[in-house]
């Protein structure tokens, strides 16, 4: 490569969609750099700095060559038998191929003959001239623009009035600088130069003539009042938010998505403190917080106890000497939003949740699964069955009431305006109706966990209804063939399955998953035998992923799962025991022996009962193994019964020597049927003792 300089590319556009800006920036910068790297114009380790603001996409790349180095290329033409006649002269096929590559018959003597598999082939060696930066950058920018993840493409006309361009927003400027030199390229009907624009209102200069690629950030900051780096602008917003909140003795609510969106809305952030009427604090704070964040992009402030205050922060894009007009304007705008929330809350409380349940019969859940009213009845049946197991009649009655009311808030004005508040508003309205606190919490919590890492339901009633809701969803949708495929999971069934698994394990519930799935399918009148098996397998797959994410190896997880414990709450302790067992010096030999025992028992005719007649133990090695089992098994079984799976497995270490001797000295499949049956019975006893906690054969290498 020739001498290198730093490169800057910027596309100046009208305001970009804020929720997409971060992805657009990363895609544009990565696409340009990747293409230049593929063309040999930049090294693999070159620094790539993306730039993004509401009106620009840019990238700064270090160490870009003005031209790529020439490359030697050896190109396969065709088999020698096809390209050369018997006398060695080129065939018409070879001459045609050479002509297509810009060569002629004079190149034939220089062709190489090399083996290509089993046949000899002809190869043409040539030197390919390296791409110039102008050509390479033209290609790179075109490819990067074509690959942009544009949420909605916009079509607009150029100044000539005839030519149409498709892009995310109308583009008005293109900068391409290699050091201080303009690289001549053209895209979106624009030709590259060195001129850009700064802040729409506060720039010192209308047009900014960039000196070179490296002065871009500084010139935009000084002359354009723009922080070009998305990451730097975001960090500045966080700094100002924290400082403004600290001055009031308050704290902002962490919200990464809102931070990204606001960063994409401003070019030079200015955080200001605003207030609203404290009377609105009578409305549930979740409603006020959501309307301020979702509709106005404001940052509500909480006190030390996590309670919402009457103060909030805004991120302005201007810095007037007197910000009072900006503050007053935002306070005026937020008032009707909060008034709407108060109106919805007051109106909703005029009707009880119970009075709304009948209306769910008019709300379609799924065209193949009926209405929300029908779904509620199914969830109630499943929730009663689960709660009966967890807490008897009293809990079953509570769970039934919570399940009946859980979806009623879908018909309220507040949830109609803010669907994100479903469940949360149900809790408020249930308390207003005088329902028990456990029922109110269960109405809110039956959606939990909503996402990875979310908290679980807070009480047994909530757990029962949450399990029922997720089981009904899985059974219903699998029953009509709506199974997740690849990365497509429109009904979030993987999330539902993971939530179910988390509750079973992290709440240590004494529930059998297979029985839960069966109970869920009984709520549907149709026979879904195959779908029921599919749900069982689906849950097992998610269980494997959950346990792997907890840090256990594939071998450890498979060993524990193959033991098929009745309650999945056992898995953490079983896996800890398996890991401790693997650390024993005897573990590898016992795992291999266990695998061998399992194979022998599988090959035997029929099932083998774990019964041994001591009088038929002829060989000293089988007698020793029998005695060792009698000594070890009671201690192992007692530890297992007490839930001490680690001690149960570690007790098996004493079996290594007698097991090794048995396989060295005893022929299991002897000709004597009585001896053979007795030895198989001994191995069946050994197999049962070794695989109570986990299938140790899965640990064999």
XYZ file of C-alpha atoms in Angstrom, residues 316-600:
285
model
C -32.988 20.852 25.230
C -31.186 21.295 21.918
C -30.575 25.020 22.520
C -28.748 27.047 25.169
C -30.430 30.449 25.516
C -29.008 32.947 27.993
C -32.393 32.940 29.750
C -33.856 29.396 29.686
C -37.089 30.390 31.444
C -39.125 30.380 28.203
C -37.911 26.879 27.359
C -38.758 25.658 30.864
C -42.200 27.312 30.837
C -42.971 25.840 27.423
C -42.177 22.289 28.520
C -44.118 22.687 31.779
C -47.102 23.913 29.773
C -46.885 21.005 27.327
C -46.732 18.293 29.991
C -49.766 19.522 31.929
C -52.459 18.214 29.519
C -50.646 14.880 29.327
C -50.796 14.521 33.105
C -54.385 15.773 33.147
C -55.322 13.010 30.685
C -53.713 10.414 32.953
C -55.648 11.744 35.954
C -58.888 11.700 33.964
C -58.362 8.083 32.884
C -57.544 7.061 36.454
C -60.615 8.763 37.902
C -62.939 7.345 35.238
C -61.598 3.802 35.520
C -62.244 3.693 39.270
C -65.960 4.277 38.722
C -66.282 0.625 37.645
C -64.976 -2.399 39.538
C -62.684 -4.923 37.900
C -65.285 -7.640 38.480
C -67.871 -5.659 36.501
C -65.502 -5.576 33.515
C -64.924 -9.352 33.312
C -68.041 -9.985 31.221
C -66.708 -7.573 28.599
C -63.728 -9.841 27.936
C -66.104 -12.158 26.058
C -66.183 -9.507 23.313
C -62.389 -9.223 23.009
C -60.814 -11.665 20.534
C -57.666 -13.341 21.875
C -56.898 -15.451 18.783
C -59.201 -16.463 15.966
C -58.455 -20.150 16.663
C -58.435 -19.893 20.457
C -61.491 -17.751 21.122
C -61.962 -14.649 23.222
C -60.125 -13.285 26.228
C -63.140 -14.372 28.271
C -62.662 -17.996 27.201
C -58.960 -17.716 27.843
C -59.591 -16.416 31.365
C -61.696 -19.501 32.137
C -58.864 -21.768 30.979
C -56.303 -19.880 33.063
C -58.609 -20.092 36.096
C -58.862 -23.871 35.798
C -55.096 -24.298 35.526
C -54.398 -21.792 38.335
C -56.819 -23.594 40.702
C -55.091 -26.915 40.071
C -51.622 -25.453 40.704
C -52.668 -23.493 43.789
C -54.363 -26.566 45.245
C -51.007 -28.347 45.169
C -49.123 -25.367 46.579
C -51.480 -24.255 49.342
C -54.756 -26.143 49.459
C -58.286 -24.744 49.226
C -57.520 -21.263 50.554
C -54.793 -20.572 47.999
C -56.881 -22.168 45.237
C -59.728 -19.739 45.969
C -57.361 -16.770 45.940
C -55.718 -17.874 42.692
C -59.120 -18.389 41.084
C -60.187 -14.848 41.965
C -56.878 -13.349 40.766
C -57.012 -15.303 37.492
C -60.611 -14.193 36.888
C -59.665 -10.513 37.298
C -56.142 -10.610 35.820
C -57.169 -9.466 32.322
C -59.985 -7.103 33.342
C -57.761 -4.014 33.252
C -57.347 -4.521 29.485
C -60.761 -2.837 29.197
C -59.793 0.262 31.197
C -59.078 3.650 29.614
C -55.623 3.841 31.184
C -54.436 0.523 29.730
C -56.095 1.395 26.439
C -53.871 4.488 26.294
C -50.784 2.825 27.793
C -50.773 -0.964 27.135
C -47.455 -1.190 29.009
C -49.412 -0.630 32.245
C -51.501 -3.815 31.988
C -51.241 -5.657 35.273
C -49.905 -2.596 37.076
C -53.252 -0.794 36.790
C -55.013 -4.027 37.702
C -53.204 -3.927 41.047
C -54.272 -0.320 41.731
C -57.889 -0.949 40.753
C -58.034 -4.198 42.762
C -56.893 -2.354 45.887
C -59.435 0.380 45.191
C -62.121 -2.338 44.997
C -61.082 -3.572 48.454
C -59.594 -6.896 47.346
C -56.954 -8.714 49.396
C -53.409 -7.478 48.855
C -52.239 -10.944 47.777
C -54.856 -10.940 45.007
C -53.951 -7.398 43.905
C -50.251 -8.272 43.710
C -51.035 -11.489 41.836
C -52.981 -9.526 39.200
C -49.910 -7.407 38.542
C -47.392 -10.220 38.882
C -49.061 -12.798 36.652
C -47.199 -11.275 33.670
C -43.830 -11.749 35.385
C -41.116 -12.370 34.494
C -41.681 -10.113 31.475
C -38.062 -10.223 30.289
C -34.684 -11.822 31.080
C -33.616 -10.888 34.596
C -37.045 -9.559 35.589
C -38.263 -10.221 39.123
C -40.585 -13.171 39.817
C -44.097 -12.973 41.326
C -44.012 -11.867 44.958
C -46.409 -14.394 46.516
C -47.742 -17.907 46.048
C -50.993 -16.667 44.522
C -49.057 -14.683 41.914
C -46.838 -17.683 41.152
C -49.860 -19.929 40.595
C -51.566 -17.472 38.219
C -48.315 -16.638 36.395
C -47.595 -20.329 35.836
C -51.164 -20.876 34.645
C -51.027 -17.927 32.243
C -47.780 -19.145 30.663
C -48.890 -22.778 30.498
C -52.184 -21.800 28.833
C -50.300 -19.707 26.283
C -47.877 -22.534 25.465
C -50.564 -25.214 25.267
C -52.922 -23.086 23.191
C -50.428 -21.853 20.634
C -48.594 -25.163 20.255
C -52.005 -26.797 19.873
C -52.768 -24.685 16.779
C -49.275 -25.118 15.317
C -47.833 -21.709 16.255
C -44.416 -23.134 17.132
C -41.321 -20.865 17.239
C -38.983 -21.433 14.301
C -35.453 -20.079 13.970
C -35.415 -16.474 15.099
C -39.191 -16.119 14.650
C -41.159 -16.178 17.891
C -44.043 -13.705 17.447
C -45.838 -14.813 20.612
C -42.671 -14.809 22.789
C -43.130 -18.479 23.649
C -39.439 -18.872 24.489
C -39.807 -16.093 27.052
C -42.915 -17.761 28.493
C -41.082 -21.089 28.782
C -38.071 -19.497 30.440
C -40.316 -17.663 32.900
C -42.003 -20.944 33.809
C -38.625 -22.642 34.318
C -37.334 -19.777 36.460
C -40.348 -19.961 38.759
C -40.096 -23.733 39.168
C -36.387 -23.594 39.996
C -35.851 -20.252 41.708
C -39.011 -20.540 43.832
C -38.185 -24.218 44.583
C -41.723 -25.324 43.703
C -42.682 -28.953 44.433
C -44.446 -29.283 41.077
C -43.971 -31.873 38.344
C -43.502 -30.129 34.963
C -45.014 -33.008 32.999
C -48.135 -32.888 35.167
C -48.340 -29.114 34.722
C -48.254 -29.448 30.932
C -50.884 -32.170 31.077
C -53.128 -29.968 33.235
C -52.722 -27.111 30.759
C -53.838 -29.236 27.811
C -56.857 -30.514 29.776
C -58.140 -26.922 29.720
C -58.608 -27.275 25.945
C -61.428 -29.508 24.655
C -59.434 -30.694 21.648
C -57.023 -33.612 21.864
C -53.481 -32.294 21.397
C -51.369 -35.374 22.161
C -48.578 -34.493 19.749
C -48.590 -30.831 20.780
C -48.313 -31.848 24.437
C -45.157 -33.836 23.661
C -43.798 -30.874 21.672
C -44.310 -28.525 24.631
C -42.484 -30.986 26.895
C -39.537 -31.121 24.505
C -39.611 -27.319 24.073
C -39.417 -26.814 27.844
C -36.538 -29.289 28.072
C -34.602 -27.351 25.416
C -35.140 -24.084 27.281
C -34.134 -25.814 30.539
C -30.823 -26.865 28.998
C -30.165 -23.279 27.904
C -31.105 -21.908 31.343
C -28.744 -24.296 33.137
C -25.918 -23.674 30.651
C -26.338 -19.929 31.215
C -25.930 -20.630 34.927
C -22.357 -21.724 34.173
C -22.616 -25.506 33.956
C -21.058 -27.532 31.137
C -23.030 -29.470 28.547
C -21.884 -32.750 30.135
C -22.966 -31.683 33.617
C -26.355 -30.481 32.418
C -27.051 -33.604 30.374
C -26.098 -35.813 33.313
C -28.516 -34.009 35.635
C -31.389 -33.857 33.131
C -31.109 -37.560 32.222
C -31.843 -38.420 35.858
C -35.325 -36.977 35.187
C -36.029 -35.552 38.651
C -39.691 -35.139 39.498
C -39.135 -31.533 40.582
C -36.941 -29.178 38.559
C -36.185 -27.208 41.727
C -33.662 -29.995 42.418
C -31.443 -29.100 39.481
C -29.152 -26.521 41.146
C -28.261 -28.917 43.965
C -27.861 -31.856 41.587
C -25.553 -29.867 39.326
C -23.450 -28.698 42.262
C -23.142 -32.334 43.321
C -22.154 -33.421 39.794
C -19.485 -30.728 39.631
C -18.078 -31.783 43.016
C -18.103 -35.436 41.923
C -16.210 -34.594 38.711
C -13.398 -33.172 40.831
C -12.832 -36.560 42.567
C -9.896 -38.664 41.292
C -12.248 -41.659 41.004
C -14.819 -39.807 38.897
C -13.535 -40.583 35.401
C -13.181 -44.325 36.022
C -16.606 -44.572 37.688
C -18.263 -42.618 34.860
C -16.694 -44.941 32.272
C -17.726 -48.007 34.300
C -21.257 -46.643 34.631
C -21.457 -46.222 30.870
C -20.266 -49.789 30.416
C -22.845 -51.074 32.919
C -25.619 -49.217 31.108
C -24.604 -50.723 27.754
C -24.520 -54.255 29.211
